[in-house]
CSV table of N, CA and C in Angstrom, one decimal:
chain,number,residue,atom,x,y,z
A,25,GLN,N,88.5,96.9,99.2
A,25,GLN,CA,87.5,97.1,100.3
A,25,GLN,C,88.0,96.3,101.6
A,26,VAL,N,87.7,97.0,102.7
A,26,VAL,CA,88.0,96.4,104.0
A,26,VAL,C,86.7,96.4,104.8
A,27,GLN,N,86.4,95.3,105.4
A,27,GLN,CA,85.2,95.3,106.3
A,27,GLN,C,85.7,95.1,107.7
A,28,LEU,N,85.1,95.9,108.6
A,28,LEU,CA,85.5,95.9,110.0
A,28,LEU,C,84.3,95.7,110.9
A,29,VAL,N,84.4,94.7,111.8
A,29,VAL,CA,83.2,94.5,112.7
A,29,VAL,C,83.8,94.4,114.1
A,30,GLU,N,83.4,95.3,115.0
A,30,GLU,CA,83.8,95.4,116.4
A,30,GLU,C,82.9,94.5,117.3
A,31,SER,N,83.5,94.0,118.4
A,31,SER,CA,82.8,93.3,119.4
A,31,SER,C,83.6,93.5,120.7
A,32,GLY,N,82.9,93.1,121.8
A,32,GLY,CA,83.6,93.1,123.1
A,32,GLY,C,83.3,94.2,124.0
A,33,GLY,N,82.5,95.2,123.6
A,33,GLY,CA,82.2,96.3,124.5
A,33,GLY,C,81.3,95.8,125.6
A,34,GLY,N,81.0,96.7,126.6
A,34,GLY,CA,80.2,96.4,127.7
A,34,GLY,C,80.3,97.4,128.8
A,35,SER,N,79.8,97.0,130.0
A,35,SER,CA,79.8,97.9,131.1
A,35,SER,C,80.7,97.2,132.2
A,36,VAL,N,81.6,98.0,132.8
A,36,VAL,CA,82.4,97.5,133.8
A,36,VAL,C,82.6,98.6,134.9
A,37,GLN,N,83.1,98.2,136.1
A,37,GLN,CA,83.4,99.2,137.1
A,37,GLN,C,84.8,99.7,136.9
A,38,ALA,N,85.0,100.9,137.4
A,38,ALA,CA,86.4,101.5,137.4
A,38,ALA,C,87.4,100.5,137.9
A,39,GLY,N,88.5,100.4,137.2
A,39,GLY,CA,89.6,99.4,137.6
A,39,GLY,C,89.5,98.1,136.9
A,40,GLY,N,88.3,97.9,136.2
A,40,GLY,CA,88.1,96.6,135.5
A,40,GLY,C,88.8,96.6,134.2
A,41,SER,N,88.6,95.5,133.4
A,41,SER,CA,89.2,95.3,132.1
A,41,SER,C,88.1,94.8,131.1
A,42,LEU,N,88.4,95.2,129.9
A,42,LEU,CA,87.7,94.7,128.7
A,42,LEU,C,88.6,94.5,127.6
A,43,ARG,N,88.3,93.5,126.7
A,43,ARG,CA,89.0,93.3,125.5
A,43,ARG,C,88.1,93.5,124.3
A,44,LEU,N,88.4,94.5,123.5
A,44,LEU,CA,87.7,94.7,122.2
A,44,LEU,C,88.3,93.9,121.1
A,45,ALA,N,87.5,93.5,120.2
A,45,ALA,CA,88.0,92.8,119.0
A,45,ALA,C,87.5,93.4,117.8
A,46,CYS,N,88.3,93.5,116.7
A,46,CYS,CA,87.9,94.0,115.4
A,46,CYS,C,88.2,92.9,114.4
A,47,SER,N,87.1,92.4,113.8
A,47,SER,CA,87.3,91.4,112.8
A,47,SER,C,87.5,92.1,111.5
A,48,VAL,N,88.6,91.7,110.8
A,48,VAL,CA,89.0,92.3,109.6
A,48,VAL,C,88.9,91.4,108.4
A,49,SER,N,88.2,91.8,107.4
A,49,SER,CA,88.0,91.0,106.2
A,49,SER,C,88.2,91.9,104.9
A,50,GLY,N,88.4,91.2,103.8
A,50,GLY,CA,88.6,91.9,102.6
A,50,GLY,C,90.1,92.1,102.3
A,51,TYR,N,90.5,93.3,102.0
A,51,TYR,CA,91.9,93.6,101.6
A,51,TYR,C,92.8,93.7,102.9
A,52,ARG,N,93.5,92.6,103.1
A,52,ARG,CA,94.4,92.5,104.3
A,52,ARG,C,95.8,92.6,104.0
A,53,TYR,N,96.3,93.8,103.8
A,53,TYR,CA,97.7,94.0,103.4
A,53,TYR,C,98.5,94.4,104.7
A,54,SER,N,99.8,94.0,104.7
A,54,SER,CA,100.6,94.2,105.9
A,54,SER,C,100.7,95.7,106.2
A,55,GLY,N,100.6,96.5,105.2
A,55,GLY,CA,100.8,98.0,105.4
A,55,GLY,C,99.5,98.7,105.8
A,56,ASN,N,98.4,97.9,106.0
A,56,ASN,CA,97.2,98.5,106.5
A,56,ASN,C,97.4,98.9,108.0
A,57,MET,N,97.2,100.2,108.3
A,57,MET,CA,97.3,100.6,109.6
A,57,MET,C,95.9,100.5,110.3
A,58,MET,N,95.9,99.7,111.4
A,58,MET,CA,94.6,99.5,112.1
A,58,MET,C,94.6,100.3,113.4
A,59,ALA,N,93.5,101.0,113.6
A,59,ALA,CA,93.4,101.9,114.7
A,59,ALA,C,92.1,101.7,115.5
A,60,TRP,N,92.2,102.1,116.7
A,60,TRP,CA,91.0,102.2,117.6
A,60,TRP,C,90.8,103.7,117.9
A,61,PHE,N,89.6,104.2,117.6
A,61,PHE,CA,89.2,105.5,118.0
A,61,PHE,C,88.1,105.4,119.0
A,62,ARG,N,87.8,106.5,119.7
A,62,ARG,CA,86.7,106.5,120.6
A,62,ARG,C,86.0,107.9,120.5
A,63,GLN,N,84.8,107.9,120.8
A,63,GLN,CA,84.0,109.2,120.8
A,63,GLN,C,83.0,109.2,121.9
A,64,ALA,N,83.1,110.1,122.9
A,64,ALA,CA,82.2,110.3,123.9
A,64,ALA,C,81.2,111.4,123.5
A,65,PRO,N,80.0,111.3,124.1
A,65,PRO,CA,79.0,112.3,123.7
A,65,PRO,C,79.5,113.7,123.9
A,66,GLY,N,79.3,114.5,122.8
A,66,GLY,CA,79.7,115.9,122.9
A,66,GLY,C,81.2,116.2,122.7
A,67,LYS,N,81.9,115.1,122.4
A,67,LYS,CA,83.4,115.3,122.2
A,67,LYS,C,83.8,114.8,120.8
A,68,GLU,N,85.0,115.3,120.4
A,68,GLU,CA,85.5,114.9,119.1
A,68,GLU,C,86.0,113.4,119.2
A,69,ARG,N,86.0,112.8,118.0
A,69,ARG,CA,86.6,111.5,117.9
A,69,ARG,C,88.1,111.5,118.2
A,70,GLU,N,88.5,110.6,119.0
A,70,GLU,CA,89.9,110.6,119.5
A,70,GLU,C,90.6,109.3,119.1
A,71,GLY,N,91.8,109.4,118.6
A,71,GLY,CA,92.6,108.2,118.3
A,71,GLY,C,93.2,107.7,119.6
A,72,VAL,N,93.0,106.4,119.8
A,72,VAL,CA,93.4,105.8,121.0
A,72,VAL,C,94.7,104.9,120.9
A,73,ALA,N,94.7,104.1,119.8
A,73,ALA,CA,95.8,103.2,119.6
A,73,ALA,C,95.8,102.7,118.2
A,74,ALA,N,97.0,102.3,117.7
A,74,ALA,CA,97.1,101.9,116.3
A,74,ALA,C,98.3,101.0,116.2
A,75,THR,N,98.3,100.2,115.1
A,75,THR,CA,99.4,99.3,114.7
A,75,THR,C,99.2,98.9,113.3
A,76,TYR,N,100.1,98.2,112.7
A,76,TYR,CA,100.0,97.7,111.4
A,76,TYR,C,99.6,96.2,111.4
A,77,LEU,N,98.9,95.8,110.4
A,77,LEU,CA,98.5,94.4,110.3
A,77,LEU,C,99.8,93.6,110.2
A,78,GLY,N,100.8,94.1,109.5
A,78,GLY,CA,102.0,93.3,109.3
A,78,GLY,C,103.3,93.7,110.0
A,79,GLY,N,103.1,94.7,110.9
A,79,GLY,CA,104.3,95.2,111.6
A,79,GLY,C,104.2,95.4,113.0
A,80,SER,N,105.3,95.8,113.7
A,80,SER,CA,105.3,95.9,115.1
A,80,SER,C,105.1,97.3,115.7
A,81,ASN,N,105.2,98.3,114.8
A,81,ASN,CA,105.1,99.7,115.3
A,81,ASN,C,103.7,99.9,115.9
A,82,THR,N,103.7,100.6,117.0
A,82,THR,CA,102.4,100.9,117.6
A,82,THR,C,102.4,102.4,118.0
A,83,TYR,N,101.1,102.8,118.3
A,83,TYR,CA,100.9,104.2,118.8
A,83,TYR,C,99.9,104.1,119.9
A,84,TYR,N,100.1,104.9,120.9
A,84,TYR,CA,99.1,105.0,122.0
A,84,TYR,C,98.9,106.5,122.3
A,85,ALA,N,97.7,106.9,122.5
A,85,ALA,CA,97.4,108.2,123.1
A,85,ALA,C,97.9,108.3,124.5
A,86,ASP,N,98.4,109.5,124.9
A,86,ASP,CA,98.9,109.6,126.3
A,86,ASP,C,97.9,109.2,127.3
A,87,SER,N,96.6,109.4,127.1
A,87,SER,CA,95.6,109.1,128.1
A,87,SER,C,95.5,107.6,128.3
A,88,VAL,N,96.0,106.7,127.5
A,88,VAL,CA,95.8,105.3,127.6
A,88,VAL,C,97.1,104.5,127.8
A,89,LYS,N,98.3,105.2,127.6
A,89,LYS,CA,99.6,104.5,127.7
A,89,LYS,C,99.7,103.8,129.0
A,90,GLY,N,100.2,102.6,129.0
A,90,GLY,CA,100.4,101.8,130.2
A,90,GLY,C,99.1,101.0,130.6
A,91,ARG,N,98.0,101.4,130.0
A,91,ARG,CA,96.7,100.7,130.4
A,91,ARG,C,96.1,99.9,129.2
A,92,PHE,N,96.3,100.4,128.0
A,92,PHE,CA,95.7,99.7,126.8
A,92,PHE,C,96.8,99.1,126.0
A,93,THR,N,96.5,98.0,125.4
A,93,THR,CA,97.4,97.3,124.5
A,93,THR,C,96.7,96.9,123.2
A,94,ILE,N,97.3,97.3,122.1
A,94,ILE,CA,96.7,96.9,120.8
A,94,ILE,C,97.6,95.7,120.2
A,95,SER,N,96.9,94.7,119.6
A,95,SER,CA,97.6,93.6,119.0
A,95,SER,C,96.8,93.0,117.9
A,96,VAL,N,97.5,92.2,117.1
A,96,VAL,CA,97.0,91.6,115.9
A,96,VAL,C,97.2,90.1,116.0
A,97,ASP,N,96.2,89.3,115.6
A,97,ASP,CA,96.5,87.8,115.6
A,97,ASP,C,97.3,87.4,114.5
A,98,ASN,N,97.9,86.2,114.5
A,98,ASN,CA,98.8,85.8,113.5
A,98,ASN,C,98.2,85.7,112.1
A,99,ALA,N,96.9,85.4,112.1
A,99,ALA,CA,96.3,85.3,110.8
A,99,ALA,C,95.9,86.7,110.2
A,100,LYS,N,96.1,87.7,111.0
A,100,LYS,CA,95.8,89.1,110.5
A,100,LYS,C,94.4,89.3,110.2
A,101,THR,N,93.5,88.6,111.0
A,101,THR,CA,92.1,88.7,110.8
A,101,THR,C,91.4,89.4,111.9
A,102,THR,N,92.1,89.6,113.0
A,102,THR,CA,91.5,90.2,114.2
A,102,THR,C,92.5,91.2,114.9
A,103,VAL,N,92.0,92.4,115.2
A,103,VAL,CA,92.8,93.4,115.9
A,103,VAL,C,92.1,93.5,117.3
A,104,TYR,N,93.0,93.4,118.3
A,104,TYR,CA,92.4,93.5,119.7
A,104,TYR,C,92.9,94.8,120.4
A,105,LEU,N,92.0,95.2,121.3
A,105,LEU,CA,92.4,96.3,122.2
A,105,LEU,C,92.1,95.8,123.6
A,106,GLN,N,93.2,95.5,124.3
A,106,GLN,CA,93.1,95.1,125.7
A,106,GLN,C,93.1,96.3,126.6
A,107,MET,N,92.0,96.5,127.3
A,107,MET,CA,91.9,97.7,128.1
A,107,MET,C,91.9,97.3,129.6
A,108,ASN,N,92.9,97.8,130.3
A,108,ASN,CA,93.0,97.5,131.8
A,108,ASN,C,92.9,98.7,132.6
A,109,ASN,N,92.6,98.6,133.9
A,109,ASN,CA,92.5,99.7,134.8
A,109,ASN,C,91.6,100.8,134.2
A,110,LEU,N,90.4,100.4,133.8
A,110,LEU,CA,89.5,101.3,133.1
A,110,LEU,C,89.1,102.4,134.0
A,111,LYS,N,88.9,103.6,133.5
A,111,LYS,CA,88.4,104.8,134.2
A,111,LYS,C,87.1,105.3,133.7
A,112,PRO,N,86.3,106.0,134.5
A,112,PRO,CA,85.1,106.5,133.9
A,112,PRO,C,85.3,107.4,132.7
A,113,GLU,N,86.4,108.1,132.6
A,113,GLU,CA,86.6,108.9,131.4
A,113,GLU,C,86.9,108.1,130.2
A,114,ASP,N,87.1,106.8,130.3
A,114,ASP,CA,87.2,105.9,129.1
A,114,ASP,C,85.9,105.6,128.5
A,115,THR,N,84.8,106.0,129.1
A,115,THR,CA,83.5,105.7,128.6
A,115,THR,C,83.3,106.4,127.2
A,116,ALA,N,82.9,105.6,126.2
A,116,ALA,CA,82.8,106.2,124.9
A,116,ALA,C,82.3,105.0,123.9
A,117,MET,N,82.0,105.4,122.7
A,117,MET,CA,81.8,104.5,121.7
A,117,MET,C,83.2,104.3,121.1
A,118,TYR,N,83.6,103.0,120.9
A,118,TYR,CA,84.9,102.7,120.4
A,118,TYR,C,84.7,102.2,119.0
A,119,TYR,N,85.5,102.7,118.1
A,119,TYR,CA,85.5,102.3,116.6
A,119,TYR,C,86.8,101.8,116.2
A,120,CYS,N,86.7,100.7,115.4
A,120,CYS,CA,87.9,100.2,114.7
A,120,CYS,C,88.0,100.9,113.3
A,121,ALA,N,89.2,101.2,112.9
A,121,ALA,CA,89.3,101.9,111.6
A,121,ALA,C,90.6,101.4,110.9
A,122,ALA,N,90.6,101.6,109.6
A,122,ALA,CA,91.8,101.2,108.8
A,122,ALA,C,92.2,102.2,107.8
A,123,GLU,N,93.5,102.5,107.7
A,123,GLU,CA,94.1,103.3,106.7
A,123,GLU,C,95.0,102.4,105.9
A,124,ILE,N,94.6,102.2,104.6
A,124,ILE,CA,95.3,101.2,103.8
A,124,ILE,C,96.6,101.7,103.1
A,125,ASN,N,97.4,100.7,102.7
A,125,ASN,CA,98.6,100.9,101.9
A,125,ASN,C,99.6,101.9,102.5
A,126,ARG,N,99.9,101.8,103.8
A,126,ARG,CA,101.0,102.5,104.3
A,126,ARG,C,102.2,101.7,104.4
A,127,ASP,N,103.4,102.3,104.7
A,127,ASP,CA,104.6,101.5,104.9
A,127,ASP,C,104.7,101.1,106.3
A,128,PRO,N,104.6,99.7,106.6
A,128,PRO,CA,104.6,99.3,107.9
A,128,PRO,C,105.9,99.5,108.7
A,129,THR,N,106.9,100.0,108.1
A,129,THR,CA,108.2,100.3,108.8
A,129,THR,C,108.2,101.7,109.3
A,130,ASN,N,107.2,102.5,108.9
A,130,ASN,CA,107.1,103.9,109.4
A,130,ASN,C,106.5,103.9,110.7
A,131,ALA,N,107.0,104.8,111.6
A,131,ALA,CA,106.4,105.0,112.9
A,131,ALA,C,105.0,105.7,112.7
A,132,ILE,N,104.2,105.4,113.7
A,132,ILE,CA,102.9,106.1,113.7
A,132,ILE,C,102.9,107.2,114.8
A,133,ARG,N,102.8,108.4,114.3
A,133,ARG,CA,103.1,109.6,115.2
A,133,ARG,C,101.8,110.2,115.7
A,134,PHE,N,100.7,110.1,114.9
A,134,PHE,CA,99.4,110.6,115.4
A,134,PHE,C,98.3,109.9,114.5
A,135,LEU,N,97.1,110.1,115.0
A,135,LEU,CA,95.9,109.6,114.3
A,135,LEU,C,95.0,110.7,114.0
A,136,MET,N,94.5,110.6,112.8
A,136,MET,CA,93.5,111.6,112.3
A,136,MET,C,92.3,110.8,111.7
A,137,PRO,N,91.1,111.1,112.2
A,137,PRO,CA,89.9,110.4,111.7
A,137,PRO,C,89.8,110.6,110.2
A,138,ALA,N,90.1,111.7,109.7
A,138,ALA,CA,90.0,112.0,108.3
A,138,ALA,C,90.9,111.2,107.4
A,139,SER,N,91.9,110.6,108.0
A,139,SER,CA,92.9,109.8,107.2
A,139,SER,C,92.5,108.4,107.0
A,140,MET,N,91.5,107.9,107.8
A,140,MET,CA,91.1,106.6,107.8
A,140,MET,C,90.2,106.3,106.6
A,141,ASN,N,90.4,105.1,106.0
A,141,ASN,CA,89.6,104.8,104.8
A,141,ASN,C,88.4,104.0,105.1
A,142,TYR,N,88.4,103.2,106.2
A,142,TYR,CA,87.3,102.3,106.5
A,142,TYR,C,87.0,102.4,108.0
A,143,TRP,N,85.7,102.2,108.4
A,143,TRP,CA,85.3,102.2,109.8
A,143,TRP,C,84.4,101.1,110.1
A,144,GLY,N,84.4,100.6,111.3
A,144,GLY,CA,83.4,99.7,111.8
A,144,GLY,C,82.3,100.5,112.3
A,145,GLN,N,81.3,99.7,112.9
A,145,GLN,CA,80.0,100.4,113.3
A,145,GLN,C,80.1,100.8,114.8
A,146,GLY,N,81.2,100.4,115.5
A,146,GLY,CA,81.4,100.9,116.9
A,146,GLY,C,80.8,99.9,117.9
A,147,THR,N,81.4,99.9,119.1
A,147,THR,CA,81.0,99.2,120.2
A,147,THR,C,81.1,100.0,121.5
A,148,GLN,N,80.1,100.0,122.3
A,148,GLN,CA,80.0,100.9,123.5
A,148,GLN,C,80.8,100.3,124.6
A,149,VAL,N,81.5,101.2,125.3
A,149,VAL,CA,82.2,100.9,126.5
A,149,VAL,C,81.7,101.9,127.6
A,150,THR,N,81.2,101.4,128.7
A,150,THR,CA,80.8,102.2,129.8
A,150,THR,C,81.5,101.8,131.1
A,151,VAL,N,82.1,102.8,131.7
A,151,VAL,CA,82.9,102.5,132.9
A,151,VAL,C,82.2,103.3,134.1
A,152,SER,N,81.8,102.6,135.1
A,152,SER,CA,81.1,103.3,136.2
A,152,SER,C,82.1,103.4,137.4
A,153,SER,N,81.9,104.5,138.1
A,153,SER,CA,82.8,104.8,139.3
A,153,SER,C,82.3,104.1,140.5
């Protein structure tokens, strides 16, 4: 079992920054892939960024490359999503998710919500123009 709790959402103006945090408890294996997804009203859930608890491979959606950074603390208890230069189109509910027991040496080529084993409750990010 993996428990995920997000925090750090809020409202900012375009060009601003936010840092989301995902507290991870339970089964913390280095091969657990940790991901951030987002879902705006009326749209499908979209994979934004991912990394492994114990590895350096990362993945970013094209829409956030160069603006968002995913990282894991040394204790492997928190996954962060640093979001810079935010745009109104980044407005969405952001979810932390975990897919367990992967090989952390494997590249992350895409994210599929159906592949994730555990989800947090979500945190709202609103960016105004």
